[in-house]
mmCIF file of C-alpha atoms and ligand atoms in Angstrom:
data_model
loop_
_atom_site.group_PDB
_atom_site.id
_atom_site.type_symbol
_atom_site.label_atom_id
_atom_site.label_comp_id
_atom_site.label_asym_id
_atom_site.label_seq_id
_atom_site.Cartn_x
_atom_site.Cartn_y
_atom_site.Cartn_z
ATOM 1 C CA MET R 1 -6.317 -6.498 -15.829
ATOM 2 C CA THR R 2 -7.559 -5.988 -12.278
ATOM 3 C CA LYS R 3 -11.093 -5.481 -12.281
ATOM 4 C CA ARG R 4 -12.751 -3.045 -9.985
ATOM 5 C CA PRO R 5 -15.270 -4.032 -7.326
ATOM 6 C CA GLU R 6 -18.287 -2.506 -9.322
ATOM 7 C CA THR R 7 -17.232 -4.693 -12.331
ATOM 8 C CA LEU R 8 -16.748 -7.859 -10.066
ATOM 9 C CA ALA R 9 -20.238 -7.337 -8.494
ATOM 10 C CA ALA R 10 -22.175 -6.575 -11.814
ATOM 11 C CA GLN R 11 -20.716 -9.698 -13.346
ATOM 12 C CA ALA R 12 -20.897 -11.950 -10.214
ATOM 13 C CA LEU R 13 -17.328 -12.852 -11.060
ATOM 14 C CA HIS R 14 -18.400 -14.151 -14.444
ATOM 15 C CA GLN R 15 -19.203 -17.526 -12.993
ATOM 16 C CA THR R 16 -20.798 -18.592 -16.317
ATOM 17 C CA ASP R 17 -21.972 -22.068 -17.085
ATOM 18 C CA HIS R 18 -19.354 -24.007 -18.895
ATOM 19 C CA GLU R 19 -21.553 -26.869 -20.129
ATOM 20 C CA THR R 20 -24.171 -24.667 -21.911
ATOM 21 C CA GLY R 21 -22.483 -21.328 -22.310
ATOM 22 C CA ALA R 22 -25.152 -19.603 -20.314
ATOM 23 C CA VAL R 23 -24.005 -16.255 -19.055
ATOM 24 C CA ILE R 24 -25.762 -16.766 -15.785
ATOM 25 C CA PRO R 25 -24.927 -19.726 -13.602
ATOM 26 C CA PRO R 26 -27.689 -22.270 -13.109
ATOM 27 C CA ILE R 27 -29.268 -22.898 -9.662
ATOM 28 C CA HIS R 28 -28.228 -26.180 -8.120
ATOM 29 C CA PRO R 29 -31.029 -27.441 -5.722
ATOM 30 C CA ALA R 30 -29.627 -30.960 -5.533
ATOM 31 C CA THR R 31 -29.180 -31.995 -1.937
ATOM 32 C CA THR R 32 -26.715 -34.857 -2.558
ATOM 33 C CA TYR R 33 -23.830 -35.577 -4.991
ATOM 34 C CA MET R 34 -22.866 -38.811 -6.721
ATOM 35 C CA ARG R 35 -19.844 -40.950 -5.972
ATOM 36 C CA ASP R 36 -17.934 -43.133 -8.446
ATOM 37 C CA GLU R 37 -17.100 -46.909 -8.275
ATOM 38 C CA ASN R 38 -14.313 -46.073 -5.972
ATOM 39 C CA ASN R 39 -16.748 -44.352 -3.637
ATOM 40 C CA ALA R 40 -14.856 -41.097 -4.458
ATOM 41 C CA LEU R 41 -17.090 -37.977 -5.044
ATOM 42 C CA VAL R 42 -17.529 -37.069 -8.770
ATOM 43 C CA GLY R 43 -17.140 -33.405 -8.047
ATOM 44 C CA ASP R 44 -16.234 -31.193 -5.077
ATOM 45 C CA MET R 45 -19.617 -31.424 -3.426
ATOM 46 C CA ASP R 46 -20.941 -34.134 -1.011
ATOM 47 C CA TYR R 47 -24.284 -32.902 0.667
ATOM 48 C CA ARG R 48 -25.941 -29.589 0.644
ATOM 49 C CA ARG R 49 -25.375 -28.927 4.422
ATOM 50 C CA PRO R 50 -23.293 -26.969 4.946
ATOM 51 C CA LYS R 51 -22.941 -25.757 1.174
ATOM 52 C CA GLY R 52 -23.897 -26.537 -2.469
ATOM 53 C CA PRO R 53 -22.478 -25.089 -5.668
ATOM 54 C CA THR R 54 -24.879 -22.078 -5.750
ATOM 55 C CA GLU R 55 -24.161 -21.141 -2.201
ATOM 56 C CA VAL R 56 -20.408 -21.327 -2.913
ATOM 57 C CA GLN R 57 -20.669 -19.272 -5.925
ATOM 58 C CA ALA R 58 -22.658 -16.498 -4.043
ATOM 59 C CA ALA R 59 -20.370 -16.644 -1.106
ATOM 60 C CA ARG R 60 -17.406 -16.269 -3.466
ATOM 61 C CA VAL R 61 -18.754 -13.115 -4.829
ATOM 62 C CA LEU R 62 -19.227 -11.547 -1.343
ATOM 63 C CA ALA R 63 -15.789 -12.674 -0.251
ATOM 64 C CA ARG R 64 -14.263 -11.016 -3.267
ATOM 65 C CA LEU R 65 -16.191 -7.806 -2.490
ATOM 66 C CA GLU R 66 -15.134 -7.832 1.242
ATOM 67 C CA ASN R 67 -11.580 -8.686 0.218
ATOM 68 C CA ALA R 68 -12.023 -11.688 2.496
ATOM 69 C CA ALA R 69 -10.182 -14.999 2.545
ATOM 70 C CA ASP R 70 -13.462 -16.892 2.651
ATOM 71 C CA ALA R 71 -17.233 -16.376 3.355
ATOM 72 C CA ARG R 72 -20.137 -18.538 4.544
ATOM 73 C CA LEU R 73 -23.837 -17.998 3.980
ATOM 74 C CA PHE R 74 -26.403 -18.802 6.724
ATOM 75 C CA SER R 75 -30.155 -18.936 6.851
ATOM 76 C CA SER R 76 -30.502 -15.556 8.366
ATOM 77 C CA GLY R 77 -28.412 -12.687 9.799
ATOM 78 C CA LEU R 78 -29.065 -13.916 13.372
ATOM 79 C CA ALA R 79 -27.873 -17.367 12.426
ATOM 80 C CA ALA R 80 -24.647 -15.740 11.041
ATOM 81 C CA ILE R 81 -24.175 -13.904 14.470
ATOM 82 C CA SER R 82 -24.833 -16.980 16.381
ATOM 83 C CA ALA R 83 -22.180 -18.914 14.419
ATOM 84 C CA VAL R 84 -19.640 -16.214 15.272
ATOM 85 C CA LEU R 85 -20.593 -16.491 19.004
ATOM 86 C CA ASP R 86 -20.494 -20.341 18.701
ATOM 87 C CA THR R 87 -16.787 -20.087 18.156
ATOM 88 C CA LEU R 88 -16.092 -18.502 21.569
ATOM 89 C CA GLU R 89 -14.867 -20.301 24.686
ATOM 90 C CA ILE R 90 -17.506 -21.060 27.353
ATOM 91 C CA GLY R 91 -17.717 -17.906 29.679
ATOM 92 C CA ALA R 92 -15.824 -15.721 27.064
ATOM 93 C CA HIS R 93 -15.993 -12.062 27.675
ATOM 94 C CA VAL R 94 -17.806 -10.190 24.895
ATOM 95 C CA VAL R 95 -18.009 -6.401 24.406
ATOM 96 C CA ALA R 96 -20.784 -4.922 22.431
ATOM 97 C CA GLN R 97 -22.657 -1.591 21.904
ATOM 98 C CA THR R 98 -25.366 -0.178 24.030
ATOM 99 C CA GLU R 99 -27.104 0.738 20.794
ATOM 100 C CA MET R 100 -27.197 -2.015 18.247
ATOM 101 C CA TYR R 101 -29.717 -4.164 16.318
ATOM 102 C CA TYR R 102 -31.990 -5.214 19.016
ATOM 103 C CA GLY R 103 -32.324 -8.891 17.978
ATOM 104 C CA ALA R 104 -28.513 -9.333 18.109
ATOM 105 C CA LYS R 105 -28.549 -7.694 21.744
ATOM 106 C CA LYS R 106 -31.427 -10.144 22.766
ATOM 107 C CA LEU R 107 -29.200 -13.041 21.597
ATOM 108 C CA LEU R 108 -26.234 -11.785 23.583
ATOM 109 C CA HIS R 109 -28.403 -11.398 26.783
ATOM 110 C CA HIS R 110 -29.871 -14.893 26.072
ATOM 111 C CA LEU R 111 -26.365 -16.512 25.915
ATOM 112 C CA ALA R 112 -25.199 -14.460 28.994
ATOM 113 C CA ALA R 113 -28.226 -15.576 30.962
ATOM 114 C CA LYS R 114 -27.145 -19.183 30.399
ATOM 115 C CA GLY R 115 -23.568 -18.420 31.487
ATOM 116 C CA LEU R 116 -22.179 -19.114 28.037
ATOM 117 C CA ILE R 117 -20.642 -15.620 27.672
ATOM 118 C CA SER R 118 -20.087 -12.563 29.954
ATOM 119 C CA LEU R 119 -21.025 -9.208 28.667
ATOM 120 C CA SER R 120 -20.036 -5.500 28.747
ATOM 121 C CA PHE R 121 -21.415 -2.706 26.754
ATOM 122 C CA PHE R 122 -20.081 0.540 25.598
ATOM 123 C CA ASP R 123 -21.687 3.695 24.266
ATOM 124 C CA PRO R 124 -20.996 3.692 20.435
ATOM 125 C CA HIS R 125 -20.503 7.498 20.554
ATOM 126 C CA ASP R 126 -17.612 7.112 22.990
ATOM 127 C CA MET R 127 -14.375 5.238 21.997
ATOM 128 C CA ALA R 128 -12.874 5.843 25.397
ATOM 129 C CA GLY R 129 -15.823 3.660 26.711
ATOM 130 C CA LEU R 130 -14.724 0.792 24.464
ATOM 131 C CA GLU R 131 -11.207 1.075 25.875
ATOM 132 C CA LYS R 132 -12.728 0.764 29.451
ATOM 133 C CA ALA R 133 -14.873 -2.160 28.548
ATOM 134 C CA VAL R 134 -12.243 -4.434 27.101
ATOM 135 C CA HIS R 135 -10.094 -6.382 29.514
ATOM 136 C CA LYS R 136 -6.750 -7.468 28.276
ATOM 137 C CA GLY R 137 -6.321 -11.237 28.178
ATOM 138 C CA ARG R 138 -9.893 -11.603 29.115
ATOM 139 C CA THR R 139 -12.103 -10.209 26.314
ATOM 140 C CA GLU R 140 -12.286 -12.554 23.483
ATOM 141 C CA LEU R 141 -14.650 -10.650 21.080
ATOM 142 C CA VAL R 142 -15.482 -6.947 20.432
ATOM 143 C CA TRP R 143 -18.548 -6.910 18.397
ATOM 144 C CA ILE R 144 -19.552 -3.604 16.697
ATOM 145 C CA GLU R 145 -22.355 -2.374 14.431
ATOM 146 C CA THR R 146 -21.860 0.746 12.201
ATOM 147 C CA PRO R 147 -23.746 2.745 11.475
ATOM 148 C CA ALA R 148 -25.834 1.301 14.367
ATOM 149 C CA ASN R 149 -29.491 0.917 14.617
ATOM 150 C CA PRO R 150 -31.538 2.928 15.056
ATOM 151 C CA SER R 151 -29.880 6.434 15.416
ATOM 152 C CA TRP R 152 -27.016 5.376 13.154
ATOM 153 C CA ALA R 153 -24.040 5.991 15.638
ATOM 154 C CA VAL R 154 -20.933 5.746 13.578
ATOM 155 C CA VAL R 155 -18.000 3.562 15.126
ATOM 156 C CA ASP R 156 -14.644 3.988 13.972
ATOM 157 C CA ILE R 157 -13.721 0.465 12.693
ATOM 158 C CA ALA R 158 -9.937 0.936 12.485
ATOM 159 C CA ARG R 159 -9.858 2.361 16.021
ATOM 160 C CA ALA R 160 -11.958 -0.515 17.411
ATOM 161 C CA ALA R 161 -9.659 -2.957 15.724
ATOM 162 C CA GLU R 162 -6.650 -1.287 17.505
ATOM 163 C CA ILE R 163 -8.401 -1.445 20.884
ATOM 164 C CA ALA R 164 -9.613 -5.109 20.401
ATOM 165 C CA HIS R 165 -6.265 -6.282 19.184
ATOM 166 C CA ALA R 166 -4.315 -4.480 21.959
ATOM 167 C CA ALA R 167 -6.507 -6.509 24.460
ATOM 168 C CA GLY R 168 -5.951 -9.804 22.546
ATOM 169 C CA ALA R 169 -9.562 -9.945 21.241
ATOM 170 C CA ILE R 170 -10.833 -10.116 17.852
ATOM 171 C CA LEU R 171 -13.117 -7.521 16.093
ATOM 172 C CA GLY R 172 -16.364 -8.610 14.569
ATOM 173 C CA VAL R 173 -18.308 -6.110 12.627
ATOM 174 C CA ASP R 174 -22.021 -6.218 11.809
ATOM 175 C CA SER R 175 -21.687 -4.403 8.613
ATOM 176 C CA THR R 176 -25.325 -4.810 7.435
ATOM 177 C CA CYS R 177 -25.896 -1.145 7.175
ATOM 178 C CA ALA R 178 -22.507 -0.552 5.371
ATOM 179 C CA PRO R 179 -22.265 -2.988 2.804
ATOM 180 C CA PRO R 180 -18.963 -3.639 0.868
ATOM 181 C CA CYS R 181 -19.784 -1.160 -1.845
ATOM 182 C CA THR R 182 -19.064 1.502 0.672
ATOM 183 C CA THR R 183 -17.090 0.100 3.574
ATOM 184 C CA ARG R 184 -14.715 -2.883 3.708
ATOM 185 C CA ALA R 185 -14.473 -3.727 7.390
ATOM 186 C CA LEU R 186 -11.672 -6.193 6.834
ATOM 187 C CA ASP R 187 -9.469 -3.844 5.183
ATOM 188 C CA LEU R 188 -9.990 -1.386 8.094
ATOM 189 C CA GLY R 189 -8.742 -3.972 10.576
ATOM 190 C CA ALA R 190 -11.716 -6.265 11.543
ATOM 191 C CA ASP R 191 -11.258 -9.970 11.656
ATOM 192 C CA LEU R 192 -14.819 -11.071 10.717
ATOM 193 C CA VAL R 193 -17.464 -9.126 8.890
ATOM 194 C CA MET R 194 -21.038 -10.237 9.113
ATOM 195 C CA HIS R 195 -24.078 -9.212 7.130
ATOM 196 C CA SER R 196 -27.781 -9.685 7.274
ATOM 197 C CA ALA R 197 -27.967 -10.372 3.526
ATOM 198 C CA THR R 198 -31.689 -9.892 3.976
ATOM 199 C CA LYS R 199 -31.053 -6.206 3.755
ATOM 200 C CA TYR R 200 -28.811 -4.449 1.225
ATOM 201 C CA LEU R 201 -27.000 -7.562 -0.271
ATOM 202 C CA ASN R 202 -30.126 -9.113 -1.542
ATOM 203 C CA GLY R 203 -31.908 -5.786 -1.592
ATOM 204 C CA HIS R 204 -35.388 -6.947 -2.642
ATOM 205 C CA SER R 205 -36.964 -7.870 0.627
ATOM 206 C CA ASP R 206 -37.543 -11.384 -0.722
ATOM 207 C CA VAL R 207 -34.735 -13.428 0.785
ATOM 208 C CA LEU R 208 -33.794 -14.093 4.391
ATOM 209 C CA MET R 209 -29.992 -14.703 4.728
ATOM 210 C CA GLY R 210 -26.988 -14.056 6.684
ATOM 211 C CA ALA R 211 -23.197 -14.055 5.811
ATOM 212 C CA VAL R 212 -19.958 -14.106 7.561
ATOM 213 C CA ALA R 213 -16.590 -13.313 5.807
ATOM 214 C CA THR R 214 -13.086 -13.739 7.416
ATOM 215 C CA LYS R 215 -9.885 -11.862 6.857
ATOM 216 C CA THR R 216 -7.901 -15.144 7.333
ATOM 217 C CA SER R 217 -8.547 -18.850 7.179
ATOM 218 C CA ASP R 218 -7.548 -19.427 10.663
ATOM 219 C CA GLU R 219 -8.386 -21.737 13.500
ATOM 220 C CA ARG R 220 -11.527 -19.623 14.418
ATOM 221 C CA TRP R 221 -12.650 -19.806 10.803
ATOM 222 C CA GLU R 222 -12.413 -23.660 10.790
ATOM 223 C CA LYS R 223 -14.473 -23.739 14.135
ATOM 224 C CA LEU R 224 -17.117 -21.531 12.357
ATOM 225 C CA CYS R 225 -17.205 -23.672 9.325
ATOM 226 C CA THR R 226 -17.457 -26.844 11.482
ATOM 227 C CA GLY R 227 -20.365 -25.114 13.379
ATOM 228 C CA HIS R 228 -22.068 -24.208 10.135
ATOM 229 C CA GLY R 229 -22.400 -27.774 9.299
ATOM 230 C CA LEU R 230 -23.381 -28.849 12.711
ATOM 231 C CA SER R 231 -25.992 -26.115 13.306
ATOM 232 C CA GLY R 232 -27.350 -26.768 9.767
ATOM 233 C CA ALA R 233 -28.333 -23.044 9.519
ATOM 234 C CA VAL R 234 -27.848 -23.018 5.760
ATOM 235 C CA PRO R 235 -29.689 -20.985 3.196
ATOM 236 C CA GLY R 236 -31.626 -22.593 0.212
ATOM 237 C CA ALA R 237 -30.076 -22.777 -3.214
ATOM 238 C CA PHE R 238 -32.709 -20.558 -4.832
ATOM 239 C CA ASP R 239 -32.255 -17.890 -2.078
ATOM 240 C CA SER R 240 -28.486 -18.039 -2.635
ATOM 241 C CA TRP R 241 -29.030 -17.487 -6.313
ATOM 242 C CA LEU R 242 -31.320 -14.545 -5.655
ATOM 243 C CA MET R 243 -28.842 -13.038 -3.318
ATOM 244 C CA MET R 244 -26.084 -13.222 -5.900
ATOM 245 C CA ARG R 245 -28.431 -11.651 -8.424
ATOM 246 C CA GLY R 246 -29.038 -8.899 -5.860
ATOM 247 C CA LEU R 247 -25.252 -8.334 -5.496
ATOM 248 C CA ARG R 248 -24.923 -7.518 -9.253
ATOM 249 C CA THR R 249 -26.910 -4.295 -8.593
ATOM 250 C CA LEU R 250 -25.603 -3.533 -5.212
ATOM 251 C CA PHE R 251 -23.508 -0.504 -6.234
ATOM 252 C CA VAL R 252 -26.262 1.155 -8.095
ATOM 253 C CA ARG R 253 -28.847 0.504 -5.687
ATOM 254 C CA PHE R 254 -26.830 1.742 -2.796
ATOM 255 C CA GLU R 255 -25.769 4.873 -4.644
ATOM 256 C CA ARG R 256 -29.472 5.859 -5.415
ATOM 257 C CA GLN R 257 -30.530 4.894 -1.865
ATOM 258 C CA SER R 258 -27.874 7.082 -0.453
ATOM 259 C CA GLU R 259 -28.801 10.027 -2.711
ATOM 260 C CA ASN R 260 -32.482 9.548 -1.798
ATOM 261 C CA ALA R 261 -31.730 9.363 1.910
ATOM 262 C CA LEU R 262 -29.466 12.499 1.794
ATOM 263 C CA LYS R 263 -32.261 14.542 0.082
ATOM 264 C CA VAL R 264 -34.888 13.230 2.485
ATOM 265 C CA ALA R 265 -32.673 14.117 5.519
ATOM 266 C CA GLN R 266 -32.077 17.540 4.086
ATOM 267 C CA ALA R 267 -35.753 18.185 3.500
ATOM 268 C CA LEU R 268 -36.720 16.898 6.962
ATOM 269 C CA SER R 269 -34.059 19.025 8.681
ATOM 270 C CA GLN R 270 -36.071 22.131 7.588
ATOM 271 C CA HIS R 271 -39.328 20.828 9.145
ATOM 272 C CA ASP R 272 -40.962 22.305 12.306
ATOM 273 C CA ALA R 273 -42.474 19.080 13.559
ATOM 274 C CA VAL R 274 -39.040 17.377 13.543
ATOM 275 C CA SER R 275 -36.613 17.818 16.456
ATOM 276 C CA HIS R 276 -33.675 15.591 15.183
ATOM 277 C CA VAL R 277 -32.581 14.225 11.943
ATOM 278 C CA LEU R 278 -30.141 11.251 12.450
ATOM 279 C CA TYR R 279 -28.283 10.637 9.178
ATOM 280 C CA PRO R 280 -24.462 10.049 9.009
ATOM 281 C CA GLY R 281 -24.372 11.910 5.605
ATOM 282 C CA LEU R 282 -25.427 15.193 7.383
ATOM 283 C CA ASN R 283 -22.584 17.509 8.612
ATOM 284 C CA SER R 284 -24.572 17.800 11.881
ATOM 285 C CA HIS R 285 -24.436 14.093 12.669
ATOM 286 C CA PRO R 286 -21.880 13.359 15.388
ATOM 287 C CA GLY R 287 -20.345 10.545 13.360
ATOM 288 C CA HIS R 288 -20.078 12.377 10.130
ATOM 289 C CA ALA R 289 -16.420 12.859 9.936
ATOM 290 C CA ILE R 290 -15.681 9.111 10.617
ATOM 291 C CA ALA R 291 -18.472 8.059 8.365
ATOM 292 C CA ALA R 292 -17.042 10.085 5.568
ATOM 293 C CA ARG R 293 -13.626 8.325 6.017
ATOM 294 C CA GLN R 294 -14.978 4.693 6.264
ATOM 295 C CA MET R 295 -18.133 4.978 4.072
ATOM 296 C CA THR R 296 -16.465 5.799 0.773
ATOM 297 C CA ASN R 297 -19.284 5.422 -1.651
ATOM 298 C CA GLY R 298 -22.233 6.853 0.179
ATOM 299 C CA PHE R 299 -23.924 6.868 3.586
ATOM 300 C CA GLY R 300 -26.663 4.546 2.724
ATOM 301 C CA GLY R 301 -30.449 4.748 2.668
ATOM 302 C CA LEU R 302 -31.185 4.664 6.370
ATOM 303 C CA LEU R 303 -32.104 7.600 8.614
ATOM 304 C CA SER R 304 -34.196 8.256 11.633
ATOM 305 C CA ILE R 305 -36.141 11.263 12.725
ATOM 306 C CA ARG R 306 -37.312 12.324 16.207
ATOM 307 C CA LEU R 307 -40.690 14.205 16.426
ATOM 308 C CA LYS R 308 -41.484 17.037 18.604
ATOM 309 C CA GLY R 309 -44.985 15.518 19.087
ATOM 310 C CA GLY R 310 -43.664 12.497 20.813
ATOM 311 C CA ALA R 311 -44.822 8.941 20.429
ATOM 312 C CA ASP R 312 -48.248 10.006 19.259
ATOM 313 C CA ALA R 313 -46.776 11.870 16.350
ATOM 314 C CA ALA R 314 -44.400 9.055 15.588
ATOM 315 C CA ARG R 315 -47.403 6.590 15.485
ATOM 316 C CA LYS R 316 -49.401 8.813 13.349
ATOM 317 C CA LEU R 317 -46.720 9.562 10.901
ATOM 318 C CA CYS R 318 -45.966 5.977 10.275
ATOM 319 C CA ALA R 319 -49.751 5.213 9.691
ATOM 320 C CA SER R 320 -50.236 7.816 7.138
ATOM 321 C CA THR R 321 -47.486 7.650 4.483
ATOM 322 C CA GLU R 322 -48.406 6.291 1.110
ATOM 323 C CA VAL R 323 -44.993 5.900 -0.721
ATOM 324 C CA PHE R 324 -43.225 4.594 2.532
ATOM 325 C CA LEU R 325 -44.795 1.267 3.466
ATOM 326 C CA GLN R 326 -45.181 0.818 7.267
ATOM 327 C CA ALA R 327 -43.166 -2.315 7.746
ATOM 328 C CA THR R 328 -39.941 -3.403 9.716
ATOM 329 C CA SER R 329 -36.657 -4.169 7.828
ATOM 330 C CA ILE R 330 -34.229 -2.068 5.739
ATOM 331 C CA GLY R 331 -32.153 -1.866 2.707
ATOM 332 C CA GLY R 332 -34.706 -3.055 0.021
ATOM 333 C CA VAL R 333 -35.467 -1.144 -3.248
ATOM 334 C CA GLU R 334 -38.817 0.042 -1.744
ATOM 335 C CA SER R 335 -38.946 2.567 1.065
ATOM 336 C CA LEU R 336 -40.187 1.621 4.430
ATOM 337 C CA ILE R 337 -41.200 3.409 7.578
ATOM 338 C CA GLU R 338 -41.452 2.234 11.210
ATOM 339 C CA HIS R 339 -42.091 3.502 14.683
ATOM 340 C CA ARG R 340 -39.230 1.679 16.184
ATOM 341 C CA LYS R 341 -39.727 1.527 19.982
ATOM 342 C CA PRO R 342 -42.785 -0.634 20.003
ATOM 343 C CA ILE R 343 -41.042 -3.071 17.879
ATOM 344 C CA GLU R 344 -37.960 -3.202 20.080
ATOM 345 C CA GLY R 345 -39.974 -3.512 23.296
ATOM 346 C CA PRO R 346 -39.901 -1.913 26.744
ATOM 347 C CA SER R 347 -36.194 -2.730 27.392
ATOM 348 C CA SER R 348 -34.883 -0.910 24.374
ATOM 349 C CA PRO R 349 -33.097 2.392 24.908
ATOM 350 C CA THR R 350 -34.699 3.823 21.702
ATOM 351 C CA PRO R 351 -36.618 7.001 22.293
ATOM 352 C CA ASP R 352 -40.397 6.611 21.804
ATOM 353 C CA ASP R 353 -40.548 9.626 19.382
ATOM 354 C CA LEU R 354 -38.123 7.898 16.891
ATOM 355 C CA VAL R 355 -39.242 6.922 13.330
ATOM 356 C CA ARG R 356 -36.874 4.953 11.262
ATOM 357 C CA LEU R 357 -36.786 5.349 7.529
ATOM 358 C CA SER R 358 -35.251 3.014 4.937
ATOM 359 C CA CYS R 359 -35.095 4.754 1.484
ATOM 360 C CA GLY R 360 -35.364 2.753 -1.534
ATOM 361 C CA ILE R 361 -34.759 3.657 -5.076
ATOM 362 C CA GLU R 362 -38.079 5.432 -5.855
ATOM 363 C CA ALA R 363 -38.174 9.201 -7.004
ATOM 364 C CA ALA R 364 -36.676 11.217 -4.273
ATOM 365 C CA ASP R 365 -39.331 13.876 -4.851
ATOM 366 C CA ASP R 366 -42.079 11.309 -4.141
ATOM 367 C CA LEU R 367 -40.470 10.279 -0.882
ATOM 368 C CA ILE R 368 -40.224 13.778 0.249
ATOM 369 C CA GLU R 369 -43.716 14.756 -0.908
ATOM 370 C CA ASP R 370 -45.141 11.787 0.917
ATOM 371 C CA LEU R 371 -43.394 12.634 4.244
ATOM 372 C CA MET R 372 -44.317 16.346 3.943
ATOM 373 C CA LEU R 373 -48.006 15.388 3.379
ATOM 374 C CA ALA R 374 -47.980 13.008 6.330
ATOM 375 C CA LEU R 375 -46.270 15.555 8.667
ATOM 376 C CA LYS R 376 -48.871 18.097 7.617
ATOM 377 C CA ARG R 377 -51.714 15.741 8.763
ATOM 378 C CA LEU R 378 -50.192 15.177 12.378
HETATM 379 C C1 PLP P 1 -31.773 -7.351 10.309
HETATM 380 C C2 PLP P 1 -30.603 -7.293 11.028
HETATM 381 C C3 PLP P 1 -29.908 -8.408 11.564
HETATM 382 C C4 PLP P 1 -30.634 -9.711 11.663
HETATM 383 O O1 PLP P 1 -30.694 -10.175 10.381
HETATM 384 P P1 PLP P 1 -31.902 -11.247 9.950
HETATM 385 O O2 PLP P 1 -31.578 -11.665 8.490
HETATM 386 O O3 PLP P 1 -33.200 -10.499 10.076
HETATM 387 O O4 PLP P 1 -31.805 -12.517 10.839
HETATM 388 C C5 PLP P 1 -28.685 -8.244 12.226
HETATM 389 N N1 PLP P 1 -28.114 -7.122 12.291
HETATM 390 C C6 PLP P 1 -28.636 -5.896 11.585
HETATM 391 C C7 PLP P 1 -27.862 -4.715 11.660
HETATM 392 C C8 PLP P 1 -29.863 -5.974 11.031
HETATM 393 O O5 PLP P 1 -30.420 -4.942 10.479
#
């Protein structure tokens, strides 16, 4: 029978241990692998850079969930993005969003400042802007993030793929905020899909990891795999094993986080101190219709609010919640709150009155009560 994605994830593809019958695969921390009397490798593995058995098992589960030809794991999400950018020709034209994860944008500017790439940006709310930003025969990579940090602009992946491909470029998607339990970017036309596995895929705020999965095992993928070994930006075996354990509960975690975020968004929409609630699951969100099409199993746990009281109110709110911990990062089982602008720095376009919320799996009523009490104290 053809197993559904929920089953594949929960069972982590049933990669059991044949030697002992253990239902969970063992962790393989070995850095090196034996050769026989003919100097031939005993198994498939050689050395743990770029990959050992545990990393391969974890990547296999992710590849299956993304409907990918192959996937590789990296030491962080940023290392995964670097690996994609490292496949580009020197001076390649890259098109990205004005609004995106600020660390990735910094990396793009860093490479552009060294002359390694040239950059154009488009407003993620405006697909006509993307069409104008790409140049046929010149643009090599269109890089999108959806929903995009921190106002959760939704980009139409299928449309972005058409635009990229018509220009002869590839489409890469940072799908960190729309994991494969809700969006399969490759099925929608992307060529590469990337995750900060630090977030939803692992889901417990205890592993730093990145991943890239590919639609086809083509020449670019070969380059990326070569770069993986050369850069050495590989994760540890234990981290890979933890990420694979995280993937087993991805569907239920994401479902609960989506439910919680929707309830929180609805409750905050009613509040006098709040000027905007930015959540793709709300009808009022500009990207709602596209999100409803391409996020088939929930809109996720991430939302932002803007406060009428400005930066002062944002600072105070984040300092006075009790259930929401004031910390950076997203996608974990515990809820986090953050005044975003000071984290992103002065060059960031994020408004200073914006507070980012990552809803975990706690009781929705506790999350709402916590925010209501903190808002009362402003
Ligand atoms: C966190 C994050 C990254 C960077 O990932 P790290 O694992 O922290 O290196 C990239 N993109 C998005 C959307 C993120 O949220």
